[in-house]
Amino acid sequence: MDHVKLAVNGTLMRGLPLEKNLLEAGAVFEREAATGKCYRLWSIRDNNPAMLRVDPADPNAVSVAVEVWRVPAAGLASVLLREPEGLSVGKVTLSDGEVVLGVIAEPELVRGQKEISSYGGWRSYIATL
């Protein structure tokens, strides 16, 4: 496997501050997508989002807007090491059922932060700031 698919939901997205980390790793934008309706989203001091997987029966669970990038396997670590503390990689289920790697948050990161699930994505939220 020379490339992996990576779903990003925040500042790694096209045109946002950390997109350069993907480009420097040789990543190529593949498509816009959405997650399955089993996530919640928080703003971490309005600097970046934090997405957590939750039970699909959770009344606050939403589908989150993401971008899917093809990242060279050798460059994936460099992208993730530059992510803010508390964000890591895990498996993310897309709305079409495909499971890809994605940037997810550790639960402790969202403690005391503003939940923004109702916006459905980081771009929608930051447009209101």
N, CA, C and O of each residue as an XYZ file, in Angstrom:
516
protein
N       0.854     -1.164      0.000
C       0.000      0.000      0.000
C       0.908      1.238      0.000
O       1.605      1.506      0.979
N       0.892      1.978     -1.096
C       1.753      3.145     -1.165
C       1.032      4.436     -0.787
O       1.676      5.444     -0.496
N      -0.307      4.412     -0.790
C      -1.106      5.566     -0.388
C      -2.215      5.112      0.559
O      -2.649      3.961      0.526
N      -2.661      6.040      1.402
C      -3.821      5.790      2.250
C      -4.802      6.938      2.056
O      -4.408      8.064      1.750
N      -6.072      6.643      2.236
C      -7.083      7.696      2.215
C      -7.200      8.257      3.619
O      -7.275      7.510      4.594
N      -7.216      9.598      3.715
C      -7.312     10.276      4.992
C      -8.443     11.286      4.931
O      -8.435     12.179      4.084
N      -9.423     11.150      5.829
C     -10.526     12.102      5.924
C     -10.134     13.191      6.913
O      -9.790     12.907      8.061
N     -10.188     14.441      6.459
C      -9.852     15.573      7.324
C     -11.091     16.445      7.495
O     -11.899     16.580      6.577
N     -11.230     17.035      8.683
C     -12.458     17.774      8.981
C     -12.207     19.184      9.488
O     -13.121     19.821     10.012
N     -10.977     19.687      9.341
C     -10.691     21.010      9.900
C      -9.601     21.735      9.155
O      -9.667     21.897      7.937
N      -8.593     22.175      9.891
C      -7.586     23.067      9.335
C      -6.676     22.416      8.293
O      -5.873     23.115      7.674
N      -6.774     21.115      8.082
C      -6.047     20.462      6.989
C      -6.802     20.589      5.659
O      -6.258     20.250      4.608
N      -8.030     21.068      5.696
C      -8.836     21.155      4.478
C      -8.276     22.214      3.523
O      -7.547     23.119      3.928
N      -8.635     22.075      2.263
C      -8.157     22.992      1.217
C      -8.403     24.451      1.603
O      -9.491     24.831      2.037
N      -7.360     25.246      1.430
C      -7.463     26.673      1.689
C      -7.347     27.085      3.143
O      -7.386     28.275      3.453
N      -7.205     26.122      4.036
C      -7.105     26.428      5.461
C      -5.649     26.299      5.917
O      -4.826     25.731      5.198
N      -5.325     26.821      7.104
C      -3.923     26.998      7.499
C      -3.001     25.780      7.436
O      -1.819     25.941      7.134
N      -3.493     24.572      7.706
C      -2.591     23.419      7.732
C      -2.636     22.567      6.458
O      -2.027     21.498      6.413
N      -3.346     23.024      5.432
C      -3.352     22.291      4.156
C      -1.926     22.058      3.674
O      -1.635     21.027      3.068
N      -1.039     23.010      3.939
C       0.358     22.892      3.499
C       1.007     21.616      4.029
O       1.890     21.057      3.378
N       0.578     21.148      5.206
C       1.146     19.917      5.755
C       0.831     18.721      4.860
O       1.672     17.842      4.671
N      -0.372     18.693      4.318
C      -0.742     17.617      3.394
C       0.036     17.737      2.088
O       0.571     16.754      1.577
N       0.090     18.955      1.558
C       0.778     19.159      0.284
C       2.262     18.828      0.388
O       2.824     18.222     -0.523
N       2.911     19.223      1.502
C       4.328     18.911      1.696
C       4.574     17.411      1.809
O       5.665     16.937      1.493
N       3.573     16.666      2.254
C       3.696     15.206      2.362
C       3.394     14.515      1.035
O       3.493     13.292      0.934
N       3.025     15.298      0.012
C       2.713     14.723     -1.293
C       1.280     14.259     -1.442
O       0.967     13.506     -2.365
N       0.402     14.693     -0.550
C      -1.007     14.279     -0.606
C      -1.719     14.959     -1.775
O      -1.340     16.042     -2.221
N      -2.758     14.285     -2.249
C      -3.570     14.794     -3.350
C      -5.033     14.771     -2.908
O      -5.530     13.759     -2.414
N      -5.715     15.904     -3.096
C      -7.136     15.976     -2.768
C      -7.896     15.003     -3.663
O      -7.691     14.968     -4.876
N      -8.779     14.211     -3.046
C      -9.577     13.254     -3.810
C     -11.010     13.728     -3.992
O     -11.522     13.767     -5.111
N     -11.671     14.097     -2.854
C     -13.075     14.502     -2.981
C     -13.606     15.075     -1.665
O     -13.044     14.858     -0.591
N     -14.698     15.805     -1.791
C     -15.464     16.213     -0.625
C     -16.384     15.055     -0.274
O     -16.853     14.335     -1.155
N     -16.637     14.883      1.003
C     -17.485     13.777      1.454
C     -18.127     14.175      2.776
O     -17.970     15.301      3.249
N     -18.838     13.249      3.349
C     -19.440     13.434      4.672
C     -19.298     12.125      5.421
O     -19.232     11.051      4.823
N     -19.254     12.231      6.736
C     -19.198     11.029      7.553
C     -20.591     10.440      7.684
O     -21.585     11.071      7.325
N     -20.646      9.220      8.203
C     -21.922      8.681      8.626
C     -22.437      9.531      9.788
O     -21.692     10.328     10.358
N     -23.689      9.362     10.128
C     -24.289     10.163     11.205
C     -23.989      9.515     12.557
O     -24.877      8.998     13.235
N     -22.709      9.562     12.922
C     -22.279      8.944     14.185
C     -21.109      9.712     14.795
O     -20.222      9.118     15.409
N     -21.111     11.030     14.624
C     -20.035     11.869     15.136
C     -20.612     13.119     15.797
O     -21.749     13.513     15.537
N     -19.804     13.727     16.652
C     -20.094     15.047     17.213
C     -18.836     15.878     17.028
O     -17.735     15.340     16.908
N     -19.010     17.198     17.007
C     -17.926     18.103     16.662
C     -17.852     19.253     17.664
O     -18.874     19.817     18.054
N     -16.628     19.592     18.074
C     -16.385     20.703     19.000
C     -15.382     21.659     18.396
O     -14.561     21.265     17.568
N     -15.445     22.918     18.806
C     -14.436     23.910     18.459
C     -13.449     23.988     19.611
O     -13.841     24.163     20.764
N     -12.172     23.857     19.297
C     -11.134     23.975     20.312
C     -10.589     25.403     20.240
O      -9.711     25.722     19.438
N     -11.141     26.237     21.104
C     -10.768     27.657     21.188
C     -10.827     28.357     19.830
O     -10.055     29.283     19.579
N     -11.726     27.928     18.961
C     -11.904     28.480     17.612
C     -10.638     28.396     16.760
O     -10.495     29.132     15.784
N      -9.718     27.497     17.129
C      -8.501     27.278     16.344
C      -8.608     26.067     15.434
O      -8.065     26.067     14.329
N      -9.302     25.039     15.889
C      -9.462     23.819     15.100
C     -10.624     23.016     15.682
O     -11.003     23.205     16.838
N     -11.182     22.124     14.873
C     -12.267     21.299     15.373
C     -11.751     20.004     15.994
O     -10.597     19.616     15.809
N     -12.628     19.359     16.724
C     -12.343     18.052     17.302
C     -13.575     17.187     17.061
O     -14.665     17.510     17.535
N     -13.407     16.096     16.330
C     -14.507     15.208     15.980
C     -14.386     13.923     16.780
O     -13.326     13.298     16.824
N     -15.485     13.540     17.410
C     -15.535     12.295     18.189
C     -16.606     11.382     17.622
O     -17.686     11.836     17.244
N     -16.302     10.098     17.565
C     -17.310      9.105     17.186
C     -18.209      8.865     18.390
O     -17.726      8.753     19.517
N     -19.523      8.787     18.154
C     -20.495      8.532     19.213
C     -21.470      7.463     18.737
O     -21.467      7.075     17.568
N     -22.283      7.007     19.638
C     -23.335      6.049     19.300
C     -24.277      6.712     18.295
O     -24.715      7.838     18.528
N     -24.598      6.049     17.193
C     -25.524      6.639     16.224
C     -26.889      7.004     16.825
O     -27.607      7.835     16.270
N     -27.246      6.385     17.961
C     -28.510      6.713     18.625
C     -28.412      8.001     19.441
O     -29.429      8.507     19.915
N     -27.212      8.534     19.609
C     -27.021      9.796     20.331
C     -27.838     10.875     19.617
O     -27.662     11.069     18.414
N     -28.716     11.575     20.315
C     -29.556     12.577     19.654
C     -28.760     13.738     19.059
O     -29.279     14.474     18.220
N     -27.512     13.908     19.482
C     -26.667     14.980     18.937
C     -25.716     14.498     17.847
O     -24.903     15.279     17.352
N     -25.802     13.228     17.465
C     -24.931     12.689     16.419
C     -25.290     13.329     15.079
O     -26.462     13.508     14.747
N     -24.243     13.668     14.318
C     -24.440     14.302     13.014
C     -23.509     13.669     11.988
O     -22.605     12.904     12.321
N     -23.757     14.009     10.757
C     -22.843     13.721      9.664
C     -21.960     14.958      9.525
O     -22.470     16.077      9.465
N     -20.648     14.771      9.474
C     -19.703     15.890      9.423
C     -19.094     15.997      8.026
O     -18.687     14.997      7.435
N     -19.037     17.216      7.512
C     -18.394     17.466      6.217
C     -16.890     17.226      6.351
O     -16.249     17.744      7.266
N     -16.339     16.438      5.433
C     -14.908     16.134      5.425
C     -14.374     16.234      4.002
O     -15.132     16.314      3.035
N     -13.064     16.227      3.902
C     -12.392     16.061      2.618
C     -11.595     14.771      2.703
O     -11.024     14.453      3.746
N     -11.558     14.039      1.617
C     -10.767     12.813      1.553
C      -9.550     13.098      0.677
O      -9.674     13.550     -0.461
N      -8.379     12.822      1.233
C      -7.107     13.030      0.554
C      -6.396     11.689      0.401
O      -6.525     10.809      1.252
N      -5.645     11.540     -0.688
C      -4.754     10.380     -0.875
C      -3.375     10.815     -0.397
O      -2.758     11.710     -0.975
N      -2.901     10.171      0.662
C      -1.637     10.552      1.293
C      -0.634      9.421      1.101
O      -0.944      8.265      1.387
N       0.573      9.744      0.617
C       1.590      8.692      0.551
C       1.791      8.088      1.944
O       1.927      8.816      2.927
N       1.807      6.784      2.020
C       1.945      6.121      3.322
C       3.170      6.634      4.068
O       3.132      6.799      5.288
N       4.249      6.886      3.347
C       5.473      7.372      3.982
C       5.309      8.780      4.547
O       6.055      9.159      5.451
N       4.364      9.564      4.046
C       4.177     10.938      4.511
C       3.122     11.096      5.585
O       2.990     12.175      6.164
N       2.366     10.041      5.865
C       1.268     10.144      6.827
C       1.757     10.556      8.211
O       1.137     11.406      8.850
N       2.835      9.983      8.677
C       3.343     10.317     10.013
C       3.707     11.787     10.111
O       3.447     12.415     11.137
N       4.305     12.354      9.064
C       4.692     13.768      9.126
C       3.469     14.667      9.241
O       3.522     15.696      9.914
N       2.369     14.294      8.594
C       1.129     15.074      8.694
C       0.588     14.984     10.118
O       0.254     16.004     10.721
N       0.502     13.787     10.647
C      -0.101     13.595     11.965
C       0.743     14.180     13.089
O       0.198     14.664     14.082
N       2.046     14.143     12.950
C       2.906     14.717     13.989
C       2.764     16.235     14.080
O       3.108     16.825     15.104
N       2.263     16.869     13.027
C       2.075     18.324     13.022
C       0.673     18.729     13.485
O       0.379     19.919     13.598
N      -0.172     17.766     13.749
C      -1.524     18.070     14.218
C      -1.474     18.580     15.656
O      -0.567     18.222     16.408
N      -2.441     19.414     16.044
C      -2.479     19.887     17.429
C      -2.601     18.718     18.410
O      -3.157     17.671     18.080
N      -2.079     18.912     19.603
C      -2.153     17.891     20.641
C      -3.602     17.494     20.888
O      -4.491     18.345     20.919
N      -3.830     16.215     21.060
C      -5.173     15.704     21.319
C      -5.883     15.204     20.073
O      -6.951     14.600     20.162
N      -5.288     15.455     18.904
C      -5.848     14.940     17.653
C      -4.960     13.801     17.183
O      -3.735     13.865     17.287
N      -5.596     12.757     16.666
C      -4.846     11.592     16.226
C      -5.551     10.973     15.031
O      -6.485     11.555     14.479
N      -5.100      9.800     14.637
C      -5.712      9.110     13.505
C      -6.511      7.917     14.015
O      -6.114      7.227     14.953
N      -7.631      7.704     13.374
C      -8.474      6.557     13.671
C      -9.259      6.214     12.425
O      -9.055      6.816     11.371
N     -10.136      5.271     12.537
C     -10.979      4.902     11.393
C     -12.251      5.730     11.427
O     -12.887      5.885     12.469
N     -12.608      6.262     10.255
C     -13.787      7.117     10.102
C     -14.692      6.482      9.060
O     -14.237      6.085      7.988
N     -15.975      6.389      9.382
C     -16.958      5.844      8.454
C     -17.600      6.981      7.677
O     -18.149      7.918      8.258
N     -17.525      6.886      6.357
C     -18.135      7.892      5.494
C     -19.601      7.550      5.259
O     -20.036      6.428      5.522
N     -20.355      8.518      4.766
C     -21.798      8.324      4.586
C     -22.121      7.208      3.601
O     -23.203      6.624      3.667
N     -21.197      6.902      2.682
C     -21.436      5.820      1.723
C     -21.006      4.455      2.272
O     -21.067      3.450      1.564
N     -20.569      4.426      3.547
C     -20.164      3.173      4.184
C     -18.683      2.872      4.090
O     -18.195      1.974      4.777
N     -17.948      3.606      3.251
C     -16.503      3.376      3.156
C     -15.843      3.762      4.477
O     -16.211      4.765      5.090
N     -14.879      2.974      4.909
C     -14.119      3.263      6.120
C     -12.710      3.663      5.699
O     -12.022      2.920      5.000
N     -12.293      4.849      6.134
C     -10.971      5.374      5.807
C     -10.300      5.837      7.096
O     -10.947      5.928      8.139
N      -9.027      6.123      7.023
C      -8.373      6.755      8.158
C      -8.872      8.191      8.250
O      -9.258      8.786      7.244
N      -8.863      8.740      9.447
C      -9.321     10.113      9.612
C      -8.770     10.732     10.872
O      -8.294     10.041     11.772
N      -8.844     12.059     10.921
C      -8.381     12.788     12.096
C      -9.529     12.833     13.097
O     -10.608     13.349     12.802
N      -9.283     12.288     14.277
C     -10.283     12.260     15.343
C      -9.656     12.790     16.630
O      -8.436     12.896     16.754
N     -10.511     13.111     17.563
C     -10.045     13.709     18.815
C     -10.074     12.710     19.961
O     -10.857     11.760     19.978
N      -9.195     12.962     20.912
C      -9.252     12.244     22.174
C     -10.373     12.892     22.994
O     -10.493     14.117     22.986
N     -11.188     12.116     23.693
C     -12.318     12.687     24.438
C     -11.948     13.811     25.404
O     -12.713     14.763     25.560
N     -10.805     13.717     26.043
C     -10.395     14.747     27.008
C     -10.234     16.120     26.347
O     -10.415     17.146     27.002
N      -9.899     16.145     25.068
C      -9.677     17.403     24.352
C     -10.912     18.289     24.322
O     -10.788     19.514     24.329
N     -12.099     17.698     24.288
C     -13.322     18.496     24.121
C     -13.912     18.972     25.448
O     -14.862     19.755     25.457
N     -13.366     18.512     26.550
C     -13.892     18.915     27.864
C     -13.861     20.438     27.985
O     -12.807     21.057     27.838
N     -15.023     21.038     28.254
C     -15.127     22.478     28.438
C     -15.096     23.294     27.152
O     -15.068     24.524     27.204
N     -15.100     22.634     26.003
C     -15.063     23.341     24.725
C     -16.475     23.480     24.151
O     -17.405     22.818     24.611
N     -16.626     24.330     23.159
C     -17.932     24.619     22.555
C     -18.301     23.541     21.535
O     -17.561     23.292     20.583
N     -19.443     22.912     21.747
C     -19.905     21.927     20.759
C     -20.475     22.651     19.546
O     -21.264     23.587     19.679
N     -20.064     22.204     18.364
C     -20.509     22.834     17.112
C     -21.125     21.810     16.155
O     -21.176     22.034     14.945
N     -21.587     20.692     16.702
C     -22.160     19.630     15.865
C     -23.262     20.141     14.957
O     -23.371     19.709     13.810
N     -24.076     21.051     15.454
C     -25.230     21.527     14.680
C     -24.817     22.232     13.385
O     -25.643     22.387     12.485
N     -23.559     22.662     13.274
C     -23.093     23.320     12.051
C     -22.753     22.313     10.955
O     -22.698     22.674      9.779
N     -22.525     21.058     11.327
C     -22.250     20.017     10.343
C     -20.848     20.025      9.768
O     -20.527     19.199      8.914
N     -20.015     20.936     10.219
C     -18.647     20.969      9.717
C     -17.921     22.230     10.121
O     -18.530     23.229     10.502
N     -16.609     22.164     10.029
C     -15.746     23.270     10.436
C     -15.957     24.504      9.565
O     -16.059     25.614     10.087
N     -16.024     24.328      8.238
C     -16.206     25.489      7.355
C     -17.499     26.238      7.674
O     -17.516     27.469      7.702
N     -18.568     25.505      7.912
C     -19.846     26.147      8.243
C     -19.738     26.914      9.541
O     -20.296     28.003      9.673
N     -19.023     26.354     10.498
C     -18.864     27.038     11.787
C     -18.014     28.285     11.642
O     -18.423     29.353     12.097
N     -16.838     28.187     11.020
C     -15.952     29.355     10.965
C     -16.535     30.482     10.123
O     -16.136     31.636     10.279
N     -17.465     30.170      9.239
C     -18.135     31.214      8.463
C     -18.964     32.120      9.351
O     -19.296     33.237      8.953
N     -19.307     31.658     10.557
C     -20.112     32.474     11.472
C     -19.267     33.337     12.398
O     -19.808     34.174     13.120
N     -17.964     33.151     12.391
C     -17.093     33.901     13.316
C     -16.821     35.312     12.804
O     -16.111     36.079     13.454
